[in-house]
């Protein structure tokens, strides 16, 4: 495997950014084109109906997918989310979520990434996103 992008190496060393730390996202693994993150559900993640807010699940996906996009960039490049389409397949009321972001295509201008969130072997959300090479 080639050397990690400097921003990704810092992420892996620190295990989070300030925002992911605020949410409670934990770094699990990173390799070229693939990132895995975890999120232990806490009281702060719930909406008014007693379920985990969809924005929390999306934040987990965007973070894992963005990190996997970073893993295929050149050291002078950065990335930003252009678009994402998400399907929520299960309401979450507690436990631990595991999320993977996997690069499906790394072009010269955009990167297409697939994301999934699982809980206890059950799919919680599925996402497809496009990230810009900057």
PDB file of C-alpha atoms in Angstrom:
ATOM      1  CA  UNK A   1       0.000   0.000   0.000  1.00  0.00           C
ATOM      2  CA  UNK A   2       1.217   3.487  -0.790  1.00  0.00           C
ATOM      3  CA  UNK A   3       1.714   6.103   1.879  1.00  0.00           C
ATOM      4  CA  UNK A   4      -1.512   7.618   3.230  1.00  0.00           C
ATOM      5  CA  UNK A   5      -2.566  11.123   2.209  1.00  0.00           C
ATOM      6  CA  UNK A   6      -1.177  13.554   4.861  1.00  0.00           C
ATOM      7  CA  UNK A   7      -4.678  14.605   6.005  1.00  0.00           C
ATOM      8  CA  UNK A   8      -5.734  10.958   6.253  1.00  0.00           C
ATOM      9  CA  UNK A   9      -2.588   9.973   8.135  1.00  0.00           C
ATOM     10  CA  UNK A  10      -3.379  12.713  10.678  1.00  0.00           C
ATOM     11  CA  UNK A  11      -6.975  11.457  10.908  1.00  0.00           C
ATOM     12  CA  UNK A  12      -5.778   7.902  11.510  1.00  0.00           C
ATOM     13  CA  UNK A  13      -3.249   9.052  14.123  1.00  0.00           C
ATOM     14  CA  UNK A  14      -5.747  11.229  15.992  1.00  0.00           C
ATOM     15  CA  UNK A  15      -8.684   8.869  15.410  1.00  0.00           C
ATOM     16  CA  UNK A  16     -11.003  11.835  14.667  1.00  0.00           C
ATOM     17  CA  UNK A  17     -11.519  15.435  13.675  1.00  0.00           C
ATOM     18  CA  UNK A  18     -13.088  17.910  16.087  1.00  0.00           C
ATOM     19  CA  UNK A  19     -16.506  17.320  14.509  1.00  0.00           C
ATOM     20  CA  UNK A  20     -16.316  13.518  14.480  1.00  0.00           C
ATOM     21  CA  UNK A  21     -15.126  13.628  18.094  1.00  0.00           C
ATOM     22  CA  UNK A  22     -18.150  15.783  18.988  1.00  0.00           C
ATOM     23  CA  UNK A  23     -20.473  13.221  17.408  1.00  0.00           C
ATOM     24  CA  UNK A  24     -18.559  10.330  19.006  1.00  0.00           C
ATOM     25  CA  UNK A  25     -17.339   8.623  15.826  1.00  0.00           C
ATOM     26  CA  UNK A  26     -14.436   6.235  16.357  1.00  0.00           C
ATOM     27  CA  UNK A  27     -11.812   5.273  13.793  1.00  0.00           C
ATOM     28  CA  UNK A  28     -11.667   1.513  13.169  1.00  0.00           C
ATOM     29  CA  UNK A  29      -9.566   0.910  10.024  1.00  0.00           C
ATOM     30  CA  UNK A  30      -8.275   2.542   6.850  1.00  0.00           C
ATOM     31  CA  UNK A  31      -6.597   1.233   3.731  1.00  0.00           C
ATOM     32  CA  UNK A  32      -6.456   2.433   0.146  1.00  0.00           C
ATOM     33  CA  UNK A  33     -10.064   2.850  -1.015  1.00  0.00           C
ATOM     34  CA  UNK A  34     -11.704   1.615   2.192  1.00  0.00           C
ATOM     35  CA  UNK A  35     -12.489   3.119   5.605  1.00  0.00           C
ATOM     36  CA  UNK A  36     -14.383   1.682   8.573  1.00  0.00           C
ATOM     37  CA  UNK A  37     -15.759   3.821  11.414  1.00  0.00           C
ATOM     38  CA  UNK A  38     -17.834   2.970  14.488  1.00  0.00           C
ATOM     39  CA  UNK A  39     -20.348   4.936  16.511  1.00  0.00           C
ATOM     40  CA  UNK A  40     -21.513   3.859  19.969  1.00  0.00           C
ATOM     41  CA  UNK A  41     -25.014   5.339  20.305  1.00  0.00           C
ATOM     42  CA  UNK A  42     -25.452   7.817  23.163  1.00  0.00           C
ATOM     43  CA  UNK A  43     -28.351   9.952  24.453  1.00  0.00           C
ATOM     44  CA  UNK A  44     -27.157  12.907  22.352  1.00  0.00           C
ATOM     45  CA  UNK A  45     -27.864  11.006  19.112  1.00  0.00           C
ATOM     46  CA  UNK A  46     -31.639  10.658  19.548  1.00  0.00           C
ATOM     47  CA  UNK A  47     -34.408  12.688  17.950  1.00  0.00           C
ATOM     48  CA  UNK A  48     -37.695  13.575  19.674  1.00  0.00           C
ATOM     49  CA  UNK A  49     -39.251  10.188  18.762  1.00  0.00           C
ATOM     50  CA  UNK A  50     -36.604   8.152  20.606  1.00  0.00           C
ATOM     51  CA  UNK A  51     -34.747   7.038  17.495  1.00  0.00           C
ATOM     52  CA  UNK A  52     -31.257   7.969  16.302  1.00  0.00           C
ATOM     53  CA  UNK A  53     -31.511  11.104  14.160  1.00  0.00           C
ATOM     54  CA  UNK A  54     -31.004  10.449  10.444  1.00  0.00           C
ATOM     55  CA  UNK A  55     -28.408  13.220  10.362  1.00  0.00           C
ATOM     56  CA  UNK A  56     -26.261  11.235  12.781  1.00  0.00           C
ATOM     57  CA  UNK A  57     -26.357   8.203  10.487  1.00  0.00           C
ATOM     58  CA  UNK A  58     -25.592  10.408   7.480  1.00  0.00           C
ATOM     59  CA  UNK A  59     -22.681  12.063   9.319  1.00  0.00           C
ATOM     60  CA  UNK A  60     -21.214   8.624   9.985  1.00  0.00           C
ATOM     61  CA  UNK A  61     -21.590   7.703   6.297  1.00  0.00           C
ATOM     62  CA  UNK A  62     -20.186  10.986   4.978  1.00  0.00           C
ATOM     63  CA  UNK A  63     -17.187  10.685   7.310  1.00  0.00           C
ATOM     64  CA  UNK A  64     -16.335   7.103   6.275  1.00  0.00           C
ATOM     65  CA  UNK A  65     -16.946   7.787   2.601  1.00  0.00           C
ATOM     66  CA  UNK A  66     -14.911  11.000   2.693  1.00  0.00           C
ATOM     67  CA  UNK A  67     -12.008   9.249   4.395  1.00  0.00           C
ATOM     68  CA  UNK A  68     -12.068   6.472   1.795  1.00  0.00           C
ATOM     69  CA  UNK A  69     -12.061   9.126  -0.960  1.00  0.00           C
ATOM     70  CA  UNK A  70      -9.060  10.804   0.732  1.00  0.00           C
ATOM     71  CA  UNK A  71      -7.241   7.475   0.698  1.00  0.00           C
ATOM     72  CA  UNK A  72      -6.967   7.483  -3.110  1.00  0.00           C
ATOM     73  CA  UNK A  73      -5.888  11.133  -3.511  1.00  0.00           C
ATOM     74  CA  UNK A  74      -2.439  12.500  -4.260  1.00  0.00           C
ATOM     75  CA  UNK A  75      -0.754  14.351  -1.334  1.00  0.00           C
ATOM     76  CA  UNK A  76      -1.475  17.794  -2.885  1.00  0.00           C
ATOM     77  CA  UNK A  77      -5.198  17.034  -3.374  1.00  0.00           C
ATOM     78  CA  UNK A  78      -8.216  17.425  -1.146  1.00  0.00           C
ATOM     79  CA  UNK A  79     -11.837  16.380  -1.542  1.00  0.00           C
ATOM     80  CA  UNK A  80     -15.370  17.570  -0.881  1.00  0.00           C
ATOM     81  CA  UNK A  81     -18.747  15.884  -1.066  1.00  0.00           C
ATOM     82  CA  UNK A  82     -20.599  16.795  -4.275  1.00  0.00           C
ATOM     83  CA  UNK A  83     -23.718  14.696  -3.710  1.00  0.00           C
ATOM     84  CA  UNK A  84     -25.048  11.731  -1.748  1.00  0.00           C
ATOM     85  CA  UNK A  85     -28.129   9.576  -2.010  1.00  0.00           C
ATOM     86  CA  UNK A  86     -29.062   7.674   1.132  1.00  0.00           C
ATOM     87  CA  UNK A  87     -31.608   4.970   1.915  1.00  0.00           C
ATOM     88  CA  UNK A  88     -32.467   4.361   5.567  1.00  0.00           C
ATOM     89  CA  UNK A  89     -33.507   0.739   6.037  1.00  0.00           C
ATOM     90  CA  UNK A  90     -33.857   0.390   9.812  1.00  0.00           C
ATOM     91  CA  UNK A  91     -34.584   2.692  12.748  1.00  0.00           C
ATOM     92  CA  UNK A  92     -31.821   2.692  15.367  1.00  0.00           C
ATOM     93  CA  UNK A  93     -32.621   2.924  19.077  1.00  0.00           C
ATOM     94  CA  UNK A  94     -29.250   2.091  20.632  1.00  0.00           C
ATOM     95  CA  UNK A  95     -26.164  -0.082  20.376  1.00  0.00           C
ATOM     96  CA  UNK A  96     -23.137   0.402  18.151  1.00  0.00           C
ATOM     97  CA  UNK A  97     -23.131   1.251  14.452  1.00  0.00           C
ATOM     98  CA  UNK A  98     -20.371   0.185  12.067  1.00  0.00           C
ATOM     99  CA  UNK A  99     -19.909   2.030   8.803  1.00  0.00           C
ATOM    100  CA  UNK A 100     -17.772   1.337   5.763  1.00  0.00           C
ATOM    101  CA  UNK A 101     -16.943   3.631   2.869  1.00  0.00           C
ATOM    102  CA  UNK A 102     -15.570   1.943  -0.248  1.00  0.00           C
ATOM    103  CA  UNK A 103     -14.275   3.678  -3.367  1.00  0.00           C
ATOM    104  CA  UNK A 104     -16.040   2.257  -6.405  1.00  0.00           C
ATOM    105  CA  UNK A 105     -14.406   4.516  -9.016  1.00  0.00           C
ATOM    106  CA  UNK A 106     -11.603   7.057  -8.723  1.00  0.00           C
ATOM    107  CA  UNK A 107     -11.590   9.288 -11.789  1.00  0.00           C
ATOM    108  CA  UNK A 108      -9.478  12.313 -12.593  1.00  0.00           C
ATOM    109  CA  UNK A 109     -12.131  14.784 -11.354  1.00  0.00           C
ATOM    110  CA  UNK A 110     -14.546  12.800  -9.181  1.00  0.00           C
ATOM    111  CA  UNK A 111     -14.590   9.767  -6.899  1.00  0.00           C
ATOM    112  CA  UNK A 112     -17.665   7.555  -6.502  1.00  0.00           C
ATOM    113  CA  UNK A 113     -18.000   5.953  -3.078  1.00  0.00           C
ATOM    114  CA  UNK A 114     -20.385   3.331  -1.696  1.00  0.00           C
ATOM    115  CA  UNK A 115     -21.294   3.473   1.994  1.00  0.00           C
ATOM    116  CA  UNK A 116     -23.112   1.128   4.357  1.00  0.00           C
ATOM    117  CA  UNK A 117     -24.066   1.274   8.025  1.00  0.00           C
ATOM    118  CA  UNK A 118     -24.668  -1.990   9.870  1.00  0.00           C
ATOM    119  CA  UNK A 119     -25.839  -2.881  13.367  1.00  0.00           C
ATOM    120  CA  UNK A 120     -25.631  -6.445  14.655  1.00  0.00           C
ATOM    121  CA  UNK A 121     -25.500  -7.867  11.130  1.00  0.00           C
ATOM    122  CA  UNK A 122     -28.491  -5.840   9.886  1.00  0.00           C
ATOM    123  CA  UNK A 123     -28.250  -3.069   7.279  1.00  0.00           C
ATOM    124  CA  UNK A 124     -29.256   0.326   8.729  1.00  0.00           C
ATOM    125  CA  UNK A 125     -28.481   2.602   5.767  1.00  0.00           C
ATOM    126  CA  UNK A 126     -27.030   2.463   2.267  1.00  0.00           C
ATOM    127  CA  UNK A 127     -25.471   5.430   0.490  1.00  0.00           C
ATOM    128  CA  UNK A 128     -23.861   6.308  -2.825  1.00  0.00           C
ATOM    129  CA  UNK A 129     -21.867   9.513  -3.032  1.00  0.00           C
ATOM    130  CA  UNK A 130     -19.731  11.516  -5.400  1.00  0.00           C
ATOM    131  CA  UNK A 131     -16.685  13.410  -4.147  1.00  0.00           C
ATOM    132  CA  UNK A 132     -14.672  16.066  -5.985  1.00  0.00           C
ATOM    133  CA  UNK A 133     -10.915  15.984  -6.426  1.00  0.00           C
ATOM    134  CA  UNK A 134      -9.745  19.448  -5.418  1.00  0.00           C
TER     135      UNK A 134
END
